[in-house]
Short mmCIF file of C-alpha atoms in Angstrom, two decimals:
data_model
loop_
_atom_site.label_atom_id
_atom_site.label_comp_id
_atom_site.label_asym_id
_atom_site.label_seq_id
_atom_site.Cartn_x
_atom_site.Cartn_y
_atom_site.Cartn_z
CA MET S 1 63.32 -10.15 14.05
CA ASN S 2 65.90 -12.30 12.25
CA LEU S 3 65.31 -16.01 12.62
CA ARG S 4 68.99 -16.89 12.15
CA ASN S 5 72.27 -15.29 13.11
CA LYS S 6 75.04 -17.50 11.79
CA ASP S 7 78.57 -17.23 10.46
CA ILE S 8 78.07 -18.60 6.95
CA LEU S 9 75.32 -19.12 4.41
CA ILE S 10 76.29 -21.79 1.85
CA ILE S 11 74.38 -21.55 -1.43
CA GLU S 12 75.65 -24.52 -3.43
CA ASP S 13 73.84 -27.27 -5.36
CA ASP S 14 76.69 -29.82 -5.39
CA LYS S 15 75.87 -31.99 -2.38
CA ALA S 16 79.36 -33.53 -2.28
CA ILE S 17 80.93 -30.07 -1.95
CA VAL S 18 78.32 -29.08 0.64
CA ARG S 19 79.17 -32.15 2.71
CA ILE S 20 82.88 -31.30 2.65
CA LEU S 21 82.17 -27.71 3.63
CA GLU S 22 79.89 -28.82 6.46
CA LEU S 23 82.58 -31.09 7.90
CA GLU S 24 85.22 -28.38 7.71
CA PHE S 25 82.99 -25.68 9.17
CA LYS S 26 81.91 -27.90 12.05
CA HIS S 27 85.57 -28.63 12.75
CA GLU S 28 86.37 -24.91 12.70
CA GLY S 29 83.44 -24.10 14.98
CA TYR S 30 81.47 -22.10 12.42
CA THR S 31 77.68 -22.00 12.42
CA TYR S 32 76.05 -22.16 9.00
CA ASP S 33 72.95 -22.70 6.89
CA VAL S 34 72.75 -24.51 3.55
CA ALA S 35 70.65 -23.78 0.46
CA LEU S 36 70.78 -26.08 -2.57
CA ASP S 37 69.30 -23.62 -5.08
CA GLY S 38 69.15 -19.89 -5.68
CA LYS S 39 65.56 -19.41 -4.56
CA ASP S 40 66.12 -21.16 -1.23
CA GLY S 41 69.33 -19.17 -0.83
CA LEU S 42 67.47 -15.90 -1.17
CA ASP S 43 64.76 -17.12 1.21
CA LYS S 44 67.36 -17.95 3.87
CA PHE S 45 69.17 -14.66 3.28
CA GLN S 46 65.91 -12.75 3.76
CA SER S 47 65.16 -14.46 7.08
CA GLY S 48 68.68 -14.58 8.48
CA GLN S 49 71.82 -12.64 9.28
CA TYR S 50 75.19 -14.01 8.19
CA GLY S 51 78.84 -13.09 8.50
CA VAL S 52 79.66 -14.20 4.96
CA ILE S 53 77.91 -15.89 2.02
CA LEU S 54 79.48 -18.63 -0.11
CA LEU S 55 77.66 -18.47 -3.42
CA ASP S 56 77.97 -20.93 -6.31
CA LEU S 57 77.75 -19.36 -9.76
CA MET S 58 75.76 -22.18 -11.42
CA LEU S 59 72.57 -22.77 -9.45
CA PRO S 60 69.11 -24.15 -10.23
CA GLU S 61 66.00 -21.94 -9.90
CA ILE S 62 67.92 -18.63 -9.79
CA SER S 63 71.52 -18.22 -11.00
CA GLY S 64 74.31 -17.27 -8.64
CA LEU S 65 74.89 -14.03 -10.51
CA GLU S 66 71.24 -13.06 -10.09
CA VAL S 67 71.33 -14.05 -6.41
CA CYS S 68 74.41 -11.86 -5.97
CA ARG S 69 72.70 -8.95 -7.70
CA LYS S 70 69.59 -9.23 -5.53
CA ILE S 71 71.53 -9.54 -2.28
CA ARG S 72 73.81 -6.64 -3.08
CA LYS S 73 70.85 -4.37 -3.79
CA VAL S 74 69.83 -4.60 -0.14
CA SER S 75 72.90 -5.70 1.86
CA ASN S 76 76.67 -5.30 2.04
CA VAL S 77 77.26 -8.76 3.56
CA PRO S 78 80.56 -10.17 2.20
CA ILE S 79 79.98 -12.57 -0.72
CA ILE S 80 82.51 -15.16 -1.90
CA MET S 81 81.54 -16.70 -5.24
CA LEU S 82 82.37 -20.33 -5.99
CA THR S 83 82.50 -21.66 -9.53
CA ALA S 84 83.98 -24.40 -11.68
CA ARG S 85 84.28 -21.93 -14.53
CA ARG S 86 87.62 -20.34 -15.34
CA ASP S 87 86.33 -17.81 -17.84
CA ILE S 88 87.55 -14.37 -16.81
CA THR S 89 84.24 -12.87 -18.03
CA ASP S 90 82.28 -14.66 -15.30
CA LYS S 91 84.76 -13.48 -12.69
CA VAL S 92 84.47 -9.87 -13.85
CA ILE S 93 80.66 -10.02 -13.92
CA GLY S 94 80.53 -11.45 -10.41
CA LEU S 95 82.84 -8.77 -9.02
CA ASP S 96 80.99 -6.04 -10.88
CA LEU S 97 77.72 -7.24 -9.32
CA GLY S 98 79.26 -6.75 -5.88
CA ALA S 99 80.95 -10.04 -4.93
CA ASP S 100 83.86 -9.44 -2.55
CA ASP S 101 85.92 -12.46 -3.56
CA TYR S 102 86.02 -15.29 -6.08
CA VAL S 103 87.26 -18.88 -5.68
CA THR S 104 87.54 -21.36 -8.55
CA LYS S 105 86.80 -25.05 -7.99
CA PRO S 106 88.57 -27.22 -7.10
CA PHE S 107 89.84 -25.05 -4.27
CA GLU S 108 92.26 -25.62 -1.43
CA MET S 109 90.32 -25.69 1.82
CA GLU S 110 92.93 -23.71 3.75
CA GLU S 111 92.74 -20.94 1.17
CA LEU S 112 88.94 -20.89 1.31
CA LEU S 113 88.98 -20.78 5.11
CA ALA S 114 91.42 -17.85 5.01
CA ARG S 115 89.12 -15.99 2.61
CA ILE S 116 86.14 -16.72 4.87
CA ARG S 117 87.99 -15.33 7.89
CA ALA S 118 88.87 -12.22 5.90
CA GLY S 119 85.26 -11.88 4.73
CA ILE S 120 83.88 -12.14 8.25
CA ARG S 121 86.38 -9.51 9.44
CA ARG S 122 85.27 -7.18 6.65
CA GLY S 123 81.64 -7.76 7.54
CA ASN S 124 82.28 -7.04 11.21
CA ALA S 125 84.12 -3.84 10.32
CA ARG S 126 81.21 -2.71 8.15
CA THR S 127 78.77 -3.47 10.95
CA ASP S 128 80.84 -1.51 13.47
CA GLU S 129 80.85 1.49 11.14
CA MET S 130 77.05 1.37 10.98
CA LYS S 131 76.27 1.07 14.70
CA LEU S 132 75.17 4.69 15.01
CA LEU S 133 73.64 6.52 12.06
CA GLU S 134 73.16 10.27 12.27
CA LEU S 135 71.57 12.89 10.03
CA ALA S 136 70.73 16.40 11.22
CA ASP S 137 68.95 15.92 14.58
CA LEU S 138 68.02 12.28 13.97
CA SER S 139 70.09 9.34 15.23
CA LEU S 140 69.54 5.61 14.84
CA ASN S 141 71.39 2.93 16.79
CA VAL S 142 71.53 -0.18 14.63
CA LYS S 143 72.46 -2.45 17.53
CA THR S 144 69.68 -1.37 19.90
CA ARG S 145 67.21 -0.18 17.22
CA GLU S 146 66.73 3.04 19.19
CA VAL S 147 65.67 6.16 17.27
CA ILE S 148 66.12 9.68 18.65
CA LYS S 149 64.85 12.86 16.97
CA HIS S 150 65.71 16.28 18.44
CA GLY S 151 66.46 14.55 21.74
CA ASP S 152 63.12 12.75 21.78
CA PRO S 153 62.89 8.92 21.63
CA ILE S 154 60.74 7.80 18.69
CA ASP S 155 58.67 4.63 19.04
CA LEU S 156 58.55 2.70 15.74
CA THR S 157 57.00 -0.61 14.71
CA LYS S 158 59.32 -3.24 13.20
CA THR S 159 58.33 -2.36 9.64
CA GLU S 160 58.64 1.38 10.28
CA TYR S 161 62.12 0.82 11.73
CA ASP S 162 63.23 -1.44 8.86
CA LEU S 163 62.07 1.17 6.36
CA LEU S 164 63.79 4.01 8.20
CA GLU S 165 67.06 2.09 8.56
CA TYR S 166 67.13 1.27 4.84
CA LEU S 167 66.52 4.91 3.91
CA PHE S 168 69.09 5.99 6.50
CA THR S 169 71.86 3.68 5.32
CA ASN S 170 71.30 5.02 1.80
CA LYS S 171 70.96 8.69 2.80
CA GLY S 172 71.47 11.07 -0.10
CA ARG S 173 70.70 8.32 -2.59
CA VAL S 174 67.40 8.07 -4.46
CA LEU S 175 65.85 4.63 -3.87
CA THR S 176 63.24 3.31 -6.27
CA ARG S 177 59.94 1.97 -5.00
CA ASP S 178 60.92 -1.54 -6.14
CA GLN S 179 64.23 -1.38 -4.25
CA ILE S 180 62.48 -0.35 -1.04
CA LEU S 181 59.71 -2.93 -1.37
CA GLU S 182 62.24 -5.67 -2.10
CA HIS S 183 64.40 -4.81 0.90
CA VAL S 184 61.71 -4.16 3.51
CA TRP S 185 58.91 -6.49 2.40
CA GLY S 186 60.96 -9.19 0.64
CA TYR S 187 62.15 -9.92 -2.91
CA ASP S 188 59.01 -12.01 -3.58
CA PHE S 189 56.57 -9.39 -2.24
CA VAL S 190 53.19 -9.65 -3.90
CA GLY S 191 50.62 -7.00 -3.11
CA ASP S 192 49.63 -3.37 -3.47
CA ASP S 193 52.74 -1.19 -3.55
CA ASN S 194 50.66 1.56 -1.91
CA VAL S 195 51.73 -0.08 1.34
CA LEU S 196 55.00 1.80 0.87
CA ASP S 197 53.22 5.16 0.73
CA VAL S 198 51.29 4.25 3.87
CA TYR S 199 54.46 3.48 5.82
CA ILE S 200 56.26 6.55 4.50
CA ARG S 201 53.34 8.58 5.87
CA TYR S 202 53.62 6.79 9.22
CA LEU S 203 57.33 7.66 9.40
CA ARG S 204 56.81 11.26 8.39
CA ASN S 205 54.16 11.66 11.08
CA LYS S 206 56.73 10.57 13.67
CA ILE S 207 60.06 12.04 12.53
CA ASP S 208 59.25 14.85 10.08
CA TYR S 209 55.98 16.66 10.61
CA PRO S 210 56.45 17.48 14.33
CA TYR S 211 59.85 19.09 13.60
CA ASP S 212 61.36 21.84 11.45
CA VAL S 213 64.00 19.64 9.79
CA LYS S 214 62.45 17.38 7.15
CA LEU S 215 64.41 14.27 6.20
CA ILE S 216 62.23 12.01 4.02
CA HIS S 217 61.60 13.35 0.52
CA THR S 218 59.58 12.10 -2.42
CA VAL S 219 61.28 11.93 -5.81
CA ARG S 220 58.31 12.05 -8.13
CA GLY S 221 58.07 9.12 -10.53
CA VAL S 222 61.03 7.32 -8.91
CA GLY S 223 60.79 6.75 -5.17
CA TYR S 224 62.18 8.31 -2.02
CA THR S 225 65.38 9.72 -0.60
CA MET S 226 66.57 10.75 2.83
CA LYS S 227 68.47 14.01 3.23
CA GLU S 228 68.46 17.12 5.37
CA GLN S 229 66.18 19.94 4.32
CA THR S 230 65.02 22.76 6.58
CA GLU S 231 61.44 23.87 6.07
CA ARG S 232 61.30 27.53 4.98
#
């Protein structure tokens, strides 16, 4: 269960800028969290749910570009990058890594607020599109976390559900073991990666093996993918 559900995650190490943003966001009625370095930003992202992320490019611990890369591997939350740099190369890299928007410091607050509103709208639209996921005879309701296979409700643990949802939202795409472990168990997961095989087996026992249509497939030497395949 997510510990936070807030409008904005601010990942910015300049405390003066953070203070200004806090005052403005309070005035606008936004809820928010603050992280002063890249590592704390990723920690908060992992344990929360946000409408938009404001991400500084130059951060201690982990750079903003690396934070962007890690977040985008597992989430499509809108990201607005903040930077004092004007070099077009940094802007291109940030956008290529999946940032939705880019604001150069010093910025006009009204412009930033407009971009935040647009980002939250985009995020809400993406969420609406993903409320009900369907593949063959399997359906997953993201809002209620209900899973139905061939008309039968499937009871899943939290980890089983998180794993299934990640595979489902990337259906047809081959996901590496590292990508899955990072998304479901956390970017700083330390342990035996056989835990993934164990949970894949749990899922298959519930949604594949009792039925003719198999959906979870092993890609040898890479990871797993989810697609429709009828057992012959």
